[in-house]
PDB file of C-alpha atoms in Angstrom:
ATOM      1  CA  UNK A 264     -47.783  59.584 -36.161  1.00  0.00           C
ATOM      2  CA  UNK A 265     -46.027  60.705 -33.205  1.00  0.00           C
ATOM      3  CA  UNK A 266     -42.216  59.913 -34.370  1.00  0.00           C
ATOM      4  CA  UNK A 267     -43.337  62.238 -37.671  1.00  0.00           C
ATOM      5  CA  UNK A 268     -44.405  64.799 -35.629  1.00  0.00           C
ATOM      6  CA  UNK A 269     -40.905  64.538 -33.156  1.00  0.00           C
ATOM      7  CA  UNK A 270     -39.069  63.964 -36.364  1.00  0.00           C
ATOM      8  CA  UNK A 271     -40.587  67.401 -37.253  1.00  0.00           C
ATOM      9  CA  UNK A 272     -40.540  66.805 -41.191  1.00  0.00           C
ATOM     10  CA  UNK A 273     -36.827  65.460 -40.821  1.00  0.00           C
ATOM     11  CA  UNK A 274     -37.042  64.095 -44.765  1.00  0.00           C
ATOM     12  CA  UNK A 275     -38.294  60.707 -44.123  1.00  0.00           C
ATOM     13  CA  UNK A 276     -41.847  61.836 -44.464  1.00  0.00           C
ATOM     14  CA  UNK A 277     -44.557  62.114 -47.426  1.00  0.00           C
ATOM     15  CA  UNK A 278     -46.679  65.410 -47.036  1.00  0.00           C
ATOM     16  CA  UNK A 279     -50.191  64.445 -47.481  1.00  0.00           C
ATOM     17  CA  UNK A 280     -52.749  66.488 -49.349  1.00  0.00           C
ATOM     18  CA  UNK A 281     -54.726  66.378 -45.946  1.00  0.00           C
ATOM     19  CA  UNK A 282     -51.863  67.749 -43.715  1.00  0.00           C
ATOM     20  CA  UNK A 283     -50.891  70.399 -46.378  1.00  0.00           C
ATOM     21  CA  UNK A 284     -54.049  71.708 -46.788  1.00  0.00           C
ATOM     22  CA  UNK A 285     -54.515  72.282 -42.810  1.00  0.00           C
ATOM     23  CA  UNK A 286     -51.248  74.148 -42.593  1.00  0.00           C
ATOM     24  CA  UNK A 287     -51.276  76.281 -45.526  1.00  0.00           C
ATOM     25  CA  UNK A 288     -53.003  79.372 -44.762  1.00  0.00           C
ATOM     26  CA  UNK A 289     -53.960  81.022 -48.905  1.00  0.00           C
ATOM     27  CA  UNK A 290     -54.340  85.107 -48.410  1.00  0.00           C
ATOM     28  CA  UNK A 291     -54.303  88.177 -50.186  1.00  0.00           C
ATOM     29  CA  UNK A 292     -55.944  87.161 -53.784  1.00  0.00           C
ATOM     30  CA  UNK A 293     -56.285  83.278 -52.779  1.00  0.00           C
ATOM     31  CA  UNK A 294     -58.404  81.090 -50.617  1.00  0.00           C
ATOM     32  CA  UNK A 295     -58.152  77.238 -50.037  1.00  0.00           C
ATOM     33  CA  UNK A 296     -61.085  77.074 -53.453  1.00  0.00           C
ATOM     34  CA  UNK A 297     -58.428  78.680 -55.503  1.00  0.00           C
ATOM     35  CA  UNK A 298     -56.886  76.474 -58.520  1.00  0.00           C
ATOM     36  CA  UNK A 299     -53.200  77.837 -57.821  1.00  0.00           C
ATOM     37  CA  UNK A 300     -53.593  76.995 -53.889  1.00  0.00           C
ATOM     38  CA  UNK A 301     -54.938  73.139 -54.864  1.00  0.00           C
ATOM     39  CA  UNK A 302     -52.361  73.087 -57.355  1.00  0.00           C
ATOM     40  CA  UNK A 303     -49.694  73.881 -55.014  1.00  0.00           C
ATOM     41  CA  UNK A 304     -51.153  71.393 -52.748  1.00  0.00           C
ATOM     42  CA  UNK A 305     -50.888  68.478 -55.290  1.00  0.00           C
ATOM     43  CA  UNK A 306     -47.398  69.172 -56.414  1.00  0.00           C
ATOM     44  CA  UNK A 307     -46.249  69.623 -52.836  1.00  0.00           C
ATOM     45  CA  UNK A 308     -47.800  65.840 -51.911  1.00  0.00           C
ATOM     46  CA  UNK A 309     -45.916  64.360 -54.653  1.00  0.00           C
ATOM     47  CA  UNK A 310     -42.109  65.836 -54.155  1.00  0.00           C
ATOM     48  CA  UNK A 311     -39.417  63.613 -53.252  1.00  0.00           C
ATOM     49  CA  UNK A 312     -37.335  63.632 -50.416  1.00  0.00           C
ATOM     50  CA  UNK A 313     -34.660  66.226 -51.769  1.00  0.00           C
ATOM     51  CA  UNK A 314     -37.231  67.987 -53.654  1.00  0.00           C
ATOM     52  CA  UNK A 315     -38.697  69.088 -49.947  1.00  0.00           C
ATOM     53  CA  UNK A 316     -35.717  69.911 -48.732  1.00  0.00           C
ATOM     54  CA  UNK A 317     -34.934  72.187 -51.223  1.00  0.00           C
ATOM     55  CA  UNK A 318     -38.765  73.804 -51.121  1.00  0.00           C
ATOM     56  CA  UNK A 319     -38.244  74.213 -47.131  1.00  0.00           C
ATOM     57  CA  UNK A 320     -34.968  76.016 -47.659  1.00  0.00           C
ATOM     58  CA  UNK A 321     -36.122  78.132 -50.153  1.00  0.00           C
ATOM     59  CA  UNK A 322     -39.458  79.219 -48.699  1.00  0.00           C
ATOM     60  CA  UNK A 323     -37.975  79.109 -44.760  1.00  0.00           C
ATOM     61  CA  UNK A 324     -34.281  79.361 -45.254  1.00  0.00           C
ATOM     62  CA  UNK A 325     -34.208  75.933 -43.189  1.00  0.00           C
ATOM     63  CA  UNK A 326     -34.119  72.597 -44.591  1.00  0.00           C
ATOM     64  CA  UNK A 327     -36.416  70.873 -42.181  1.00  0.00           C
ATOM     65  CA  UNK A 328     -39.850  71.238 -40.590  1.00  0.00           C
ATOM     66  CA  UNK A 329     -39.373  72.186 -36.834  1.00  0.00           C
ATOM     67  CA  UNK A 330     -40.879  69.631 -34.340  1.00  0.00           C
ATOM     68  CA  UNK A 331     -44.404  69.448 -35.051  1.00  0.00           C
ATOM     69  CA  UNK A 332     -44.300  69.741 -38.778  1.00  0.00           C
ATOM     70  CA  UNK A 333     -45.936  72.620 -40.790  1.00  0.00           C
ATOM     71  CA  UNK A 334     -48.620  73.487 -37.924  1.00  0.00           C
ATOM     72  CA  UNK A 335     -45.553  74.664 -35.955  1.00  0.00           C
ATOM     73  CA  UNK A 336     -44.028  76.973 -38.558  1.00  0.00           C
ATOM     74  CA  UNK A 337     -44.294  80.446 -36.959  1.00  0.00           C
ATOM     75  CA  UNK A 338     -44.862  82.628 -38.762  1.00  0.00           C
ATOM     76  CA  UNK A 339     -47.592  80.144 -40.508  1.00  0.00           C
ATOM     77  CA  UNK A 340     -47.181  79.118 -44.137  1.00  0.00           C
ATOM     78  CA  UNK A 341     -48.683  81.597 -46.236  1.00  0.00           C
ATOM     79  CA  UNK A 342     -49.240  81.453 -50.189  1.00  0.00           C
ATOM     80  CA  UNK A 343     -50.449  84.658 -51.478  1.00  0.00           C
ATOM     81  CA  UNK A 344     -51.047  85.966 -55.162  1.00  0.00           C
ATOM     82  CA  UNK A 345     -48.371  87.181 -57.309  1.00  0.00           C
ATOM     83  CA  UNK A 346     -49.700  89.972 -59.714  1.00  0.00           C
ATOM     84  CA  UNK A 347     -47.434  89.977 -62.751  1.00  0.00           C
ATOM     85  CA  UNK A 348     -48.194  91.710 -65.877  1.00  0.00           C
ATOM     86  CA  UNK A 349     -49.168  89.194 -68.727  1.00  0.00           C
ATOM     87  CA  UNK A 350     -49.409  85.070 -68.566  1.00  0.00           C
ATOM     88  CA  UNK A 351     -48.808  83.991 -64.954  1.00  0.00           C
ATOM     89  CA  UNK A 352     -47.486  80.904 -66.869  1.00  0.00           C
ATOM     90  CA  UNK A 353     -44.217  83.054 -67.730  1.00  0.00           C
ATOM     91  CA  UNK A 354     -43.005  83.997 -64.162  1.00  0.00           C
ATOM     92  CA  UNK A 355     -41.692  81.978 -61.231  1.00  0.00           C
ATOM     93  CA  UNK A 356     -42.915  82.267 -57.465  1.00  0.00           C
ATOM     94  CA  UNK A 357     -40.871  84.139 -55.251  1.00  0.00           C
ATOM     95  CA  UNK A 358     -40.506  83.992 -51.433  1.00  0.00           C
ATOM     96  CA  UNK A 359     -40.469  86.069 -48.128  1.00  0.00           C
ATOM     97  CA  UNK A 360     -38.395  83.343 -46.168  1.00  0.00           C
ATOM     98  CA  UNK A 361     -38.657  85.537 -42.832  1.00  0.00           C
ATOM     99  CA  UNK A 362     -42.002  85.021 -42.976  1.00  0.00           C
ATOM    100  CA  UNK A 363     -42.592  81.819 -44.394  1.00  0.00           C
ATOM    101  CA  UNK A 364     -44.522  83.614 -47.508  1.00  0.00           C
ATOM    102  CA  UNK A 365     -44.531  81.842 -50.840  1.00  0.00           C
ATOM    103  CA  UNK A 366     -45.533  84.364 -53.682  1.00  0.00           C
ATOM    104  CA  UNK A 367     -47.297  82.594 -56.326  1.00  0.00           C
ATOM    105  CA  UNK A 368     -48.664  83.452 -59.495  1.00  0.00           C
ATOM    106  CA  UNK A 369     -51.981  81.734 -60.895  1.00  0.00           C
ATOM    107  CA  UNK A 370     -50.325  79.157 -62.991  1.00  0.00           C
ATOM    108  CA  UNK A 371     -52.453  77.891 -65.470  1.00  0.00           C
ATOM    109  CA  UNK A 372     -52.124  73.854 -64.312  1.00  0.00           C
ATOM    110  CA  UNK A 373     -50.267  72.102 -61.240  1.00  0.00           C
ATOM    111  CA  UNK A 374     -47.735  70.532 -64.197  1.00  0.00           C
ATOM    112  CA  UNK A 375     -46.758  74.586 -65.206  1.00  0.00           C
ATOM    113  CA  UNK A 376     -46.842  75.304 -61.473  1.00  0.00           C
ATOM    114  CA  UNK A 377     -44.485  72.221 -60.737  1.00  0.00           C
ATOM    115  CA  UNK A 378     -42.266  73.596 -63.436  1.00  0.00           C
ATOM    116  CA  UNK A 379     -41.765  76.996 -62.646  1.00  0.00           C
ATOM    117  CA  UNK A 380     -41.478  76.527 -58.629  1.00  0.00           C
ATOM    118  CA  UNK A 381     -38.922  73.469 -58.973  1.00  0.00           C
ATOM    119  CA  UNK A 382     -36.847  76.033 -60.812  1.00  0.00           C
ATOM    120  CA  UNK A 383     -37.450  78.516 -58.545  1.00  0.00           C
ATOM    121  CA  UNK A 384     -36.243  76.445 -55.651  1.00  0.00           C
ATOM    122  CA  UNK A 385     -33.198  75.512 -57.449  1.00  0.00           C
ATOM    123  CA  UNK A 386     -32.208  78.716 -59.100  1.00  0.00           C
ATOM    124  CA  UNK A 387     -32.789  80.386 -55.950  1.00  0.00           C
ATOM    125  CA  UNK A 388     -30.542  78.322 -53.641  1.00  0.00           C
ATOM    126  CA  UNK A 389     -28.074  80.501 -51.454  1.00  0.00           C
ATOM    127  CA  UNK A 390     -29.459  83.727 -53.369  1.00  0.00           C
ATOM    128  CA  UNK A 391     -30.923  86.630 -52.234  1.00  0.00           C
ATOM    129  CA  UNK A 392     -33.033  89.176 -54.489  1.00  0.00           C
ATOM    130  CA  UNK A 393     -35.269  91.851 -53.801  1.00  0.00           C
ATOM    131  CA  UNK A 394     -39.022  90.744 -54.683  1.00  0.00           C
TER     132      UNK A 394
END
């Protein structure tokens, strides 16, 4: 535990569902009981080391967590509901890296969330768009 916290999520760690559920701040349309938040936790806990790094870079602008892990992110990692016209499954999530915000459509399944999240993570690397 101590080494994991000191490394600050250096990429050698598996993100547990328990750690994620206590670290993610649902807001603006989501609660900890929302299916999209539960799907996100499930997907994040299954990411490979490379996917974790890409996800962190997408959401925070940095491929590693600070010392102390998710709990040490400032501002806190927040997931908000992304309003969309039509089916949420047709939209990609977006981020506000300066405030560690993930704008997440209300996907119908964990599989759809995983596909759209990884597409956004890989397609959004090294780019800047207003959302």
